Amino acid sequence: MTSADIAMVTGASQGIGREVARQLAAAGAVVYLGARDPERGRAVARELSAGAGDVRFAALDVTDRSQVDALAERIEAEYGRLDVLVNNAGIGGTRPAVEETTADDFADVMDVNLLGAVRTTHALLPILHKSKRPRIVNVTSGRGSFSVNDDPERMESQLHGLVYPVSKTALNMLTYQYARALPGFLINAVDPGFTATALNNHTGTSTAAQSAATIVRLALTADGPSGRLFDSTGEVGW
């Protein structure tokens, strides 16, 4: 059995997830690259393996429990454990004005951004328990932080919306509660910042490589805090 970290990254065929997979592989981890699109996912895994290390495509739609369960069975069969889970898969959804937002607008976004993380974490917990130092990093957003939104110096305080911010606030609490319930784990959330990705039509001010760095650092750390929210500057208030 390899002594290298075995890592799983969801939503990893593009943007921040792709860069997290690349950086983890470059650091020596065996990386399962989760992607909904098999053609794109296989192509990215091949590309990263050629340049960074051991990256393996894993068919994964986090809204599909059968795919999540199959992934858990595959990793257990191949390595018997999982050391790192990065819940990166996320969507922005439609963004109607606050007064025009209905309950129906939440369904798809919550299914991916919150319940997708629950499905994946729940399925992989048995093999995470087999790691000597299991780590989970949930990729969130400053838009889901009360502290960030309440800071007039932050861009997020000027934005209005319900669906995406609420989904990320829920993911933050999910992170906090998992960390409380699993003291043997390191479980944290990371706000990658305003990153140039498809989620914002590549208007962000940070590159995917820059934004992935904090995620990767927490994913690889041997010791440290758990149940906290971080960005590139350090710990941030919930």
PDB file of N, CA and C in Angstrom, residues 141-234:
ATOM      1  N   SER A 141     -17.395  30.137  -0.078  1.00  0.00           N
ATOM      2  CA  SER A 141     -17.308  31.476  -0.671  1.00  0.00           C
ATOM      3  C   SER A 141     -17.453  32.511   0.426  1.00  0.00           C
ATOM      4  N   GLY A 142     -16.785  33.640   0.226  1.00  0.00           N
ATOM      5  CA  GLY A 142     -16.977  34.748   1.157  1.00  0.00           C
ATOM      6  C   GLY A 142     -18.424  35.205   1.197  1.00  0.00           C
ATOM      7  N   ARG A 143     -19.164  34.944   0.141  1.00  0.00           N
ATOM      8  CA  ARG A 143     -20.572  35.340   0.116  1.00  0.00           C
ATOM      9  C   ARG A 143     -21.409  34.547   1.115  1.00  0.00           C
ATOM     10  N   GLY A 144     -20.875  33.447   1.616  1.00  0.00           N
ATOM     11  CA  GLY A 144     -21.582  32.667   2.615  1.00  0.00           C
ATOM     12  C   GLY A 144     -21.176  32.979   4.039  1.00  0.00           C
ATOM     13  N   SER A 145     -20.258  33.918   4.230  1.00  0.00           N
ATOM     14  CA  SER A 145     -19.765  34.267   5.561  1.00  0.00           C
ATOM     15  C   SER A 145     -20.482  35.500   6.097  1.00  0.00           C
ATOM     16  N   PHE A 146     -21.060  35.395   7.280  1.00  0.00           N
ATOM     17  CA  PHE A 146     -21.692  36.559   7.913  1.00  0.00           C
ATOM     18  C   PHE A 146     -20.652  37.644   8.173  1.00  0.00           C
ATOM     19  N   SER A 147     -19.477  37.253   8.647  1.00  0.00           N
ATOM     20  CA  SER A 147     -18.450  38.235   8.969  1.00  0.00           C
ATOM     21  C   SER A 147     -18.001  39.005   7.736  1.00  0.00           C
ATOM     22  N   VAL A 148     -17.800  38.295   6.647  1.00  0.00           N
ATOM     23  CA  VAL A 148     -17.362  38.943   5.414  1.00  0.00           C
ATOM     24  C   VAL A 148     -18.448  39.867   4.879  1.00  0.00           C
ATOM     25  N   ASN A 149     -19.682  39.398   4.856  1.00  0.00           N
ATOM     26  CA  ASN A 149     -20.778  40.213   4.332  1.00  0.00           C
ATOM     27  C   ASN A 149     -21.040  41.449   5.189  1.00  0.00           C
ATOM     28  N   ASP A 150     -20.664  41.383   6.455  1.00  0.00           N
ATOM     29  CA  ASP A 150     -20.901  42.499   7.361  1.00  0.00           C
ATOM     30  C   ASP A 150     -19.751  43.505   7.368  1.00  0.00           C
ATOM     31  N   ASP A 151     -18.717  43.239   6.554  1.00  0.00           N
ATOM     32  CA  ASP A 151     -17.551  44.109   6.491  1.00  0.00           C
ATOM     33  C   ASP A 151     -17.687  45.044   5.286  1.00  0.00           C
ATOM     34  N   PRO A 152     -17.909  46.350   5.509  1.00  0.00           N
ATOM     35  CA  PRO A 152     -18.124  47.275   4.393  1.00  0.00           C
ATOM     36  C   PRO A 152     -16.919  47.407   3.469  1.00  0.00           C
ATOM     37  N   GLU A 153     -15.759  46.936   3.925  1.00  0.00           N
ATOM     38  CA  GLU A 153     -14.566  46.993   3.086  1.00  0.00           C
ATOM     39  C   GLU A 153     -14.497  45.842   2.091  1.00  0.00           C
ATOM     40  N   ARG A 154     -15.346  44.846   2.300  1.00  0.00           N
ATOM     41  CA  ARG A 154     -15.324  43.681   1.422  1.00  0.00           C
ATOM     42  C   ARG A 154     -16.328  43.827   0.282  1.00  0.00           C
ATOM     43  N   MET A 155     -15.950  43.355  -0.891  1.00  0.00           N
ATOM     44  CA  MET A 155     -16.823  43.396  -2.058  1.00  0.00           C
ATOM     45  C   MET A 155     -18.155  42.697  -1.808  1.00  0.00           C
ATOM     46  N   GLU A 156     -18.095  41.599  -1.054  1.00  0.00           N
ATOM     47  CA  GLU A 156     -19.296  40.808  -0.821  1.00  0.00           C
ATOM     48  C   GLU A 156     -20.400  41.606  -0.130  1.00  0.00           C
ATOM     49  N   SER A 157     -20.024  42.611   0.658  1.00  0.00           N
ATOM     50  CA  SER A 157     -21.021  43.392   1.398  1.00  0.00           C
ATOM     51  C   SER A 157     -21.885  44.239   0.473  1.00  0.00           C
ATOM     52  N   GLN A 158     -21.441  44.412  -0.771  1.00  0.00           N
ATOM     53  CA  GLN A 158     -22.194  45.233  -1.724  1.00  0.00           C
ATOM     54  C   GLN A 158     -23.100  44.398  -2.627  1.00  0.00           C
ATOM     55  N   LEU A 159     -23.027  43.089  -2.502  1.00  0.00           N
ATOM     56  CA  LEU A 159     -23.786  42.203  -3.386  1.00  0.00           C
ATOM     57  C   LEU A 159     -25.060  41.724  -2.712  1.00  0.00           C
ATOM     58  N   HIS A 160     -26.086  41.516  -3.506  1.00  0.00           N
ATOM     59  CA  HIS A 160     -27.363  41.028  -2.979  1.00  0.00           C
ATOM     60  C   HIS A 160     -27.761  39.764  -3.716  1.00  0.00           C
ATOM     61  N   GLY A 161     -28.338  38.843  -3.007  1.00  0.00           N
ATOM     62  CA  GLY A 161     -28.772  37.586  -3.603  1.00  0.00           C
ATOM     63  C   GLY A 161     -29.115  36.596  -2.510  1.00  0.00           C
ATOM     64  N   LEU A 162     -29.864  35.584  -2.876  1.00  0.00           N
ATOM     65  CA  LEU A 162     -30.282  34.593  -1.895  1.00  0.00           C
ATOM     66  C   LEU A 162     -29.675  33.223  -2.134  1.00  0.00           C
ATOM     67  N   VAL A 163     -29.804  32.700  -3.324  1.00  0.00           N
ATOM     68  CA  VAL A 163     -29.584  31.277  -3.542  1.00  0.00           C
ATOM     69  C   VAL A 163     -28.128  30.859  -3.307  1.00  0.00           C
ATOM     70  N   TYR A 164     -27.214  31.401  -4.067  1.00  0.00           N
ATOM     71  CA  TYR A 164     -25.808  30.990  -3.944  1.00  0.00           C
ATOM     72  C   TYR A 164     -25.244  31.307  -2.554  1.00  0.00           C
ATOM     73  N   PRO A 165     -25.420  32.522  -2.031  1.00  0.00           N
ATOM     74  CA  PRO A 165     -24.883  32.795  -0.691  1.00  0.00           C
ATOM     75  C   PRO A 165     -25.447  31.865   0.383  1.00  0.00           C
ATOM     76  N   VAL A 166     -26.751  31.596   0.329  1.00  0.00           N
ATOM     77  CA  VAL A 166     -27.355  30.720   1.331  1.00  0.00           C
ATOM     78  C   VAL A 166     -26.789  29.306   1.229  1.00  0.00           C
ATOM     79  N   SER A 167     -26.556  28.841  -0.004  1.00  0.00           N
ATOM     80  CA  SER A 167     -26.000  27.492  -0.165  1.00  0.00           C
ATOM     81  C   SER A 167     -24.615  27.398   0.475  1.00  0.00           C
ATOM     82  N   LYS A 168     -23.835  28.456   0.375  1.00  0.00           N
ATOM     83  CA  LYS A 168     -22.491  28.438   0.938  1.00  0.00           C
ATOM     84  C   LYS A 168     -22.503  28.646   2.454  1.00  0.00           C
ATOM     85  N   THR A 169     -23.460  29.425   2.953  1.00  0.00           N
ATOM     86  CA  THR A 169     -23.601  29.535   4.410  1.00  0.00           C
ATOM     87  C   THR A 169     -23.954  28.175   4.999  1.00  0.00           C
ATOM     88  N   ALA A 170     -24.823  27.449   4.320  1.00  0.00           N
ATOM     89  CA  ALA A 170     -25.183  26.101   4.778  1.00  0.00           C
ATOM     90  C   ALA A 170     -23.973  25.175   4.739  1.00  0.00           C
ATOM     91  N   LEU A 171     -23.150  25.301   3.699  1.00  0.00           N
ATOM     92  CA  LEU A 171     -21.941  24.485   3.619  1.00  0.00           C
ATOM     93  C   LEU A 171     -20.979  24.827   4.759  1.00  0.00           C
ATOM     94  N   ASN A 172     -20.917  26.085   5.143  1.00  0.00           N
ATOM     95  CA  ASN A 172     -20.071  26.475   6.277  1.00  0.00           C
ATOM     96  C   ASN A 172     -20.520  25.796   7.559  1.00  0.00           C
ATOM     97  N   MET A 173     -21.816  25.793   7.813  1.00  0.00           N
ATOM     98  CA  MET A 173     -22.308  25.125   9.022  1.00  0.00           C
ATOM     99  C   MET A 173     -22.096  23.621   8.940  1.00  0.00           C
ATOM    100  N   LEU A 174     -22.233  23.053   7.750  1.00  0.00           N
ATOM    101  CA  LEU A 174     -21.950  21.632   7.567  1.00  0.00           C
ATOM    102  C   LEU A 174     -20.505  21.337   7.971  1.00  0.00           C
ATOM    103  N   THR A 175     -19.586  22.178   7.538  1.00  0.00           N
ATOM    104  CA  THR A 175     -18.173  22.032   7.882  1.00  0.00           C
ATOM    105  C   THR A 175     -17.984  22.063   9.395  1.00  0.00           C
ATOM    106  N   TYR A 176     -18.590  23.040  10.012  1.00  0.00           N
ATOM    107  CA  TYR A 176     -18.450  23.226  11.457  1.00  0.00           C
ATOM    108  C   TYR A 176     -18.982  22.027  12.235  1.00  0.00           C
ATOM    109  N   GLN A 177     -20.144  21.524  11.837  1.00  0.00           N
ATOM    110  CA  GLN A 177     -20.755  20.412  12.557  1.00  0.00           C
ATOM    111  C   GLN A 177     -20.005  19.104  12.339  1.00  0.00           C
ATOM    112  N   TYR A 178     -19.534  18.863  11.118  1.00  0.00           N
ATOM    113  CA  TYR A 178     -18.707  17.676  10.894  1.00  0.00           C
ATOM    114  C   TYR A 178     -17.448  17.736  11.756  1.00  0.00           C
ATOM    115  N   ALA A 179     -16.829  18.895  11.822  1.00  0.00           N
ATOM    116  CA  ALA A 179     -15.605  19.032  12.609  1.00  0.00           C
ATOM    117  C   ALA A 179     -15.863  18.758  14.088  1.00  0.00           C
ATOM    118  N   ARG A 180     -16.990  19.208  14.597  1.00  0.00           N
ATOM    119  CA  ARG A 180     -17.329  18.954  16.002  1.00  0.00           C
ATOM    120  C   ARG A 180     -17.559  17.475  16.256  1.00  0.00           C
ATOM    121  N   ALA A 181     -18.192  16.795  15.290  1.00  0.00           N
ATOM    122  CA  ALA A 181     -18.560  15.397  15.477  1.00  0.00           C
ATOM    123  C   ALA A 181     -17.404  14.440  15.218  1.00  0.00           C
ATOM    124  N   LEU A 182     -16.381  14.907  14.481  1.00  0.00           N
ATOM    125  CA  LEU A 182     -15.274  14.032  14.092  1.00  0.00           C
ATOM    126  C   LEU A 182     -13.947  14.648  14.559  1.00  0.00           C
ATOM    127  N   PRO A 183     -13.658  14.571  15.849  1.00  0.00           N
ATOM    128  CA  PRO A 183     -12.465  15.233  16.381  1.00  0.00           C
ATOM    129  C   PRO A 183     -11.153  14.653  15.869  1.00  0.00           C
ATOM    130  N   GLY A 184     -11.167  13.459  15.316  1.00  0.00           N
ATOM    131  CA  GLY A 184      -9.952  12.876  14.777  1.00  0.00           C
ATOM    132  C   GLY A 184      -9.622  13.350  13.373  1.00  0.00           C
ATOM    133  N   PHE A 185     -10.510  14.140  12.805  1.00  0.00           N
ATOM    134  CA  PHE A 185     -10.337  14.663  11.454  1.00  0.00           C
ATOM    135  C   PHE A 185      -9.891  16.127  11.517  1.00  0.00           C
ATOM    136  N   LEU A 186      -9.296  16.596  10.417  1.00  0.00           N
ATOM    137  CA  LEU A 186      -9.126  18.031  10.192  1.00  0.00           C
ATOM    138  C   LEU A 186     -10.117  18.417   9.099  1.00  0.00           C
ATOM    139  N   ILE A 187     -11.115  19.210   9.464  1.00  0.00           N
ATOM    140  CA  ILE A 187     -12.190  19.561   8.533  1.00  0.00           C
ATOM    141  C   ILE A 187     -12.347  21.076   8.533  1.00  0.00           C
ATOM    142  N   ASN A 188     -12.081  21.689   7.394  1.00  0.00           N
ATOM    143  CA  ASN A 188     -12.136  23.139   7.293  1.00  0.00           C
ATOM    144  C   ASN A 188     -12.796  23.573   5.989  1.00  0.00           C
ATOM    145  N   ALA A 189     -13.180  24.835   5.950  1.00  0.00           N
ATOM    146  CA  ALA A 189     -13.736  25.438   4.744  1.00  0.00           C
ATOM    147  C   ALA A 189     -12.775  26.496   4.238  1.00  0.00           C
ATOM    148  N   VAL A 190     -12.738  26.667   2.922  1.00  0.00           N
ATOM    149  CA  VAL A 190     -11.861  27.673   2.318  1.00  0.00           C
ATOM    150  C   VAL A 190     -12.662  28.535   1.355  1.00  0.00           C
ATOM    151  N   ASP A 191     -12.533  29.842   1.533  1.00  0.00           N
ATOM    152  CA  ASP A 191     -13.030  30.811   0.561  1.00  0.00           C
ATOM    153  C   ASP A 191     -11.882  31.092  -0.400  1.00  0.00           C
ATOM    154  N   PRO A 192     -11.974  30.630  -1.655  1.00  0.00           N
ATOM    155  CA  PRO A 192     -10.849  30.823  -2.572  1.00  0.00           C
ATOM    156  C   PRO A 192     -10.721  32.239  -3.093  1.00  0.00           C
ATOM    157  N   GLY A 193     -11.718  33.094  -2.832  1.00  0.00           N
ATOM    158  CA  GLY A 193     -11.653  34.463  -3.308  1.00  0.00           C
ATOM    159  C   GLY A 193     -12.272  34.610  -4.690  1.00  0.00           C
ATOM    160  N   PHE A 194     -12.214  35.824  -5.199  1.00  0.00           N
ATOM    161  CA  PHE A 194     -12.836  36.163  -6.483  1.00  0.00           C
ATOM    162  C   PHE A 194     -11.921  35.671  -7.603  1.00  0.00           C
ATOM    163  N   THR A 195     -12.203  34.463  -8.051  1.00  0.00           N
ATOM    164  CA  THR A 195     -11.319  33.755  -8.969  1.00  0.00           C
ATOM    165  C   THR A 195     -11.884  33.750 -10.380  1.00  0.00           C
ATOM    166  N   ALA A 196     -11.018  33.890 -11.349  1.00  0.00           N
ATOM    167  CA  ALA A 196     -11.443  33.871 -12.750  1.00  0.00           C
ATOM    168  C   ALA A 196     -11.787  32.445 -13.161  1.00  0.00           C
ATOM    169  N   THR A 197     -13.085  32.107 -13.089  1.00  0.00           N
ATOM    170  CA  THR A 197     -13.566  30.783 -13.478  1.00  0.00           C
ATOM    171  C   THR A 197     -14.856  30.937 -14.276  1.00  0.00           C
ATOM    172  N   ALA A 198     -15.362  29.804 -14.758  1.00  0.00           N
ATOM    173  CA  ALA A 198     -16.612  29.818 -15.520  1.00  0.00           C
ATOM    174  C   ALA A 198     -17.783  30.299 -14.666  1.00  0.00           C
ATOM    175  N   LEU A 199     -17.666  30.168 -13.355  1.00  0.00           N
ATOM    176  CA  LEU A 199     -18.752  30.565 -12.461  1.00  0.00           C
ATOM    177  C   LEU A 199     -19.052  32.058 -12.556  1.00  0.00           C
ATOM    178  N   ASN A 200     -18.030  32.860 -12.877  1.00  0.00           N
ATOM    179  CA  ASN A 200     -18.227  34.308 -12.998  1.00  0.00           C
ATOM    180  C   ASN A 200     -17.800  34.827 -14.372  1.00  0.00           C
ATOM    181  N   ASN A 201     -17.861  33.922 -15.363  1.00  0.00           N
ATOM    182  CA  ASN A 201     -17.472  34.292 -16.730  1.00  0.00           C
ATOM    183  C   ASN A 201     -16.038  34.821 -16.800  1.00  0.00           C
ATOM    184  N   HIS A 202     -15.192  34.265 -15.936  1.00  0.00           N
ATOM    185  CA  HIS A 202     -13.757  34.577 -15.926  1.00  0.00           C
ATOM    186  C   HIS A 202     -13.466  36.061 -15.670  1.00  0.00           C
ATOM    187  N   THR A 203     -14.300  36.653 -14.821  1.00  0.00           N
ATOM    188  CA  THR A 203     -14.096  38.057 -14.459  1.00  0.00           C
ATOM    189  C   THR A 203     -13.336  38.223 -13.151  1.00  0.00           C
ATOM    190  N   GLY A 204     -13.014  37.126 -12.489  1.00  0.00           N
ATOM    191  CA  GLY A 204     -12.337  37.198 -11.200  1.00  0.00           C
ATOM    192  C   GLY A 204     -10.952  37.797 -11.294  1.00  0.00           C
ATOM    193  N   THR A 205     -10.446  38.227 -10.149  1.00  0.00           N
ATOM    194  CA  THR A 205      -9.150  38.910 -10.095  1.00  0.00           C
ATOM    195  C   THR A 205      -8.000  37.989  -9.713  1.00  0.00           C
ATOM    196  N   SER A 206      -8.294  36.776  -9.271  1.00  0.00           N
ATOM    197  CA  SER A 206      -7.249  35.808  -8.928  1.00  0.00           C
ATOM    198  C   SER A 206      -7.269  34.658  -9.919  1.00  0.00           C
ATOM    199  N   THR A 207      -6.119  34.046 -10.140  1.00  0.00           N
ATOM    200  CA  THR A 207      -6.059  32.877 -11.000  1.00  0.00           C
ATOM    201  C   THR A 207      -6.472  31.632 -10.215  1.00  0.00           C
ATOM    202  N   ALA A 208      -6.822  30.586 -10.937  1.00  0.00           N
ATOM    203  CA  ALA A 208      -7.162  29.329 -10.278  1.00  0.00           C
ATOM    204  C   ALA A 208      -5.984  28.798  -9.467  1.00  0.00           C
ATOM    205  N   ALA A 209      -4.783  28.966  -9.988  1.00  0.00           N
ATOM    206  CA  ALA A 209      -3.593  28.494  -9.274  1.00  0.00           C
ATOM    207  C   ALA A 209      -3.424  29.221  -7.943  1.00  0.00           C
ATOM    208  N   GLN A 210      -3.629  30.526  -7.946  1.00  0.00           N
ATOM    209  CA  GLN A 210      -3.522  31.296  -6.706  1.00  0.00           C
ATOM    210  C   GLN A 210      -4.603  30.875  -5.704  1.00  0.00           C
ATOM    211  N   SER A 211      -5.804  30.704  -6.190  1.00  0.00           N
ATOM    212  CA  SER A 211      -6.926  30.390  -5.300  1.00  0.00           C
ATOM    213  C   SER A 211      -6.863  28.972  -4.768  1.00  0.00           C
ATOM    214  N   ALA A 212      -6.221  28.080  -5.498  1.00  0.00           N
ATOM    215  CA  ALA A 212      -6.114  26.690  -5.050  1.00  0.00           C
ATOM    216  C   ALA A 212      -5.105  26.520  -3.921  1.00  0.00           C
ATOM    217  N   ALA A 213      -4.191  27.467  -3.777  1.00  0.00           N
ATOM    218  CA  ALA A 213      -3.061  27.284  -2.858  1.00  0.00           C
ATOM    219  C   ALA A 213      -3.489  27.047  -1.413  1.00  0.00           C
ATOM    220  N   THR A 214      -4.448  27.811  -0.921  1.00  0.00           N
ATOM    221  CA  THR A 214      -4.889  27.641   0.472  1.00  0.00           C
ATOM    222  C   THR A 214      -5.608  26.316   0.650  1.00  0.00           C
ATOM    223  N   ILE A 215      -6.406  25.938  -0.345  1.00  0.00           N
ATOM    224  CA  ILE A 215      -7.099  24.650  -0.299  1.00  0.00           C
ATOM    225  C   ILE A 215      -6.094  23.514  -0.189  1.00  0.00           C
ATOM    226  N   VAL A 216      -5.078  23.566  -1.033  1.00  0.00           N
ATOM    227  CA  VAL A 216      -4.064  22.518  -1.057  1.00  0.00           C
ATOM    228  C   VAL A 216      -3.263  22.498   0.243  1.00  0.00           C
ATOM    229  N   ARG A 217      -2.931  23.676   0.752  1.00  0.00           N
ATOM    230  CA  ARG A 217      -2.178  23.728   2.011  1.00  0.00           C
ATOM    231  C   ARG A 217      -2.940  23.036   3.137  1.00  0.00           C
ATOM    232  N   LEU A 218      -4.226  23.311   3.253  1.00  0.00           N
ATOM    233  CA  LEU A 218      -5.025  22.683   4.306  1.00  0.00           C
ATOM    234  C   LEU A 218      -5.238  21.197   4.035  1.00  0.00           C
ATOM    235  N   ALA A 219      -5.320  20.830   2.755  1.00  0.00           N
ATOM    236  CA  ALA A 219      -5.496  19.425   2.414  1.00  0.00           C
ATOM    237  C   ALA A 219      -4.271  18.590   2.772  1.00  0.00           C
ATOM    238  N   LEU A 220      -3.098  19.206   2.758  1.00  0.00           N
ATOM    239  CA  LEU A 220      -1.863  18.474   2.996  1.00  0.00           C
ATOM    240  C   LEU A 220      -1.324  18.620   4.411  1.00  0.00           C
ATOM    241  N   THR A 221      -1.913  19.500   5.208  1.00  0.00           N
ATOM    242  CA  THR A 221      -1.360  19.759   6.535  1.00  0.00           C
ATOM    243  C   THR A 221      -1.479  18.540   7.438  1.00  0.00           C
ATOM    244  N   ALA A 222      -0.457  18.315   8.218  1.00  0.00           N
ATOM    245  CA  ALA A 222      -0.446  17.178   9.136  1.00  0.00           C
ATOM    246  C   ALA A 222      -1.137  17.500  10.450  1.00  0.00           C
ATOM    247  N   ASP A 223      -1.196  18.764  10.788  1.00  0.00           N
ATOM    248  CA  ASP A 223      -1.775  19.166  12.064  1.00  0.00           C
ATOM    249  C   ASP A 223      -2.282  20.589  11.910  1.00  0.00           C
ATOM    250  N   GLY A 224      -3.190  20.980  12.782  1.00  0.00           N
ATOM    251  CA  GLY A 224      -3.705  22.337  12.716  1.00  0.00           C
ATOM    252  C   GLY A 224      -5.125  22.421  13.210  1.00  0.00           C
ATOM    253  N   PRO A 225      -5.763  23.555  13.013  1.00  0.00           N
ATOM    254  CA  PRO A 225      -7.123  23.755  13.492  1.00  0.00           C
ATOM    255  C   PRO A 225      -8.128  22.964  12.668  1.00  0.00           C
ATOM    256  N   SER A 226      -9.285  22.768  13.232  1.00  0.00           N
ATOM    257  CA  SER A 226     -10.385  22.109  12.532  1.00  0.00           C
ATOM    258  C   SER A 226     -11.667  22.876  12.834  1.00  0.00           C
ATOM    259  N   GLY A 227     -12.597  22.845  11.887  1.00  0.00           N
ATOM    260  CA  GLY A 227     -13.847  23.569  12.072  1.00  0.00           C
ATOM    261  C   GLY A 227     -13.688  25.065  11.909  1.00  0.00           C
ATOM    262  N   ARG A 228     -12.842  25.481  10.957  1.00  0.00           N
ATOM    263  CA  ARG A 228     -12.581  26.895  10.745  1.00  0.00           C
ATOM    264  C   ARG A 228     -12.728  27.263   9.267  1.00  0.00           C
ATOM    265  N   LEU A 229     -12.872  28.553   9.023  1.00  0.00           N
ATOM    266  CA  LEU A 229     -12.976  29.096   7.676  1.00  0.00           C
ATOM    267  C   LEU A 229     -11.710  29.899   7.380  1.00  0.00           C
ATOM    268  N   PHE A 230     -11.115  29.650   6.216  1.00  0.00           N
ATOM    269  CA  PHE A 230      -9.883  30.326   5.826  1.00  0.00           C
ATOM    270  C   PHE A 230     -10.024  30.951   4.443  1.00  0.00           C
ATOM    271  N   ASP A 231      -9.234  32.004   4.219  1.00  0.00           N
ATOM    272  CA  ASP A 231      -8.997  32.493   2.858  1.00  0.00           C
ATOM    273  C   ASP A 231      -7.496  32.685   2.704  1.00  0.00           C
ATOM    274  N   SER A 232      -7.056  33.350   1.663  1.00  0.00           N
ATOM    275  CA  SER A 232      -5.622  33.476   1.415  1.00  0.00           C
ATOM    276  C   SER A 232      -4.886  34.269   2.491  1.00  0.00           C
ATOM    277  N   THR A 233      -5.614  35.051   3.288  1.00  0.00           N
ATOM    278  CA  THR A 233      -4.989  35.866   4.325  1.00  0.00           C
ATOM    279  C   THR A 233      -4.905  35.156   5.671  1.00  0.00           C
ATOM    280  N   GLY A 234      -5.618  34.043   5.822  1.00  0.00           N
ATOM    281  CA  GLY A 234      -5.651  33.352   7.096  1.00  0.00           C
ATOM    282  C   GLY A 234      -7.065  33.009   7.505  1.00  0.00           C
TER     283      GLY A 234
END
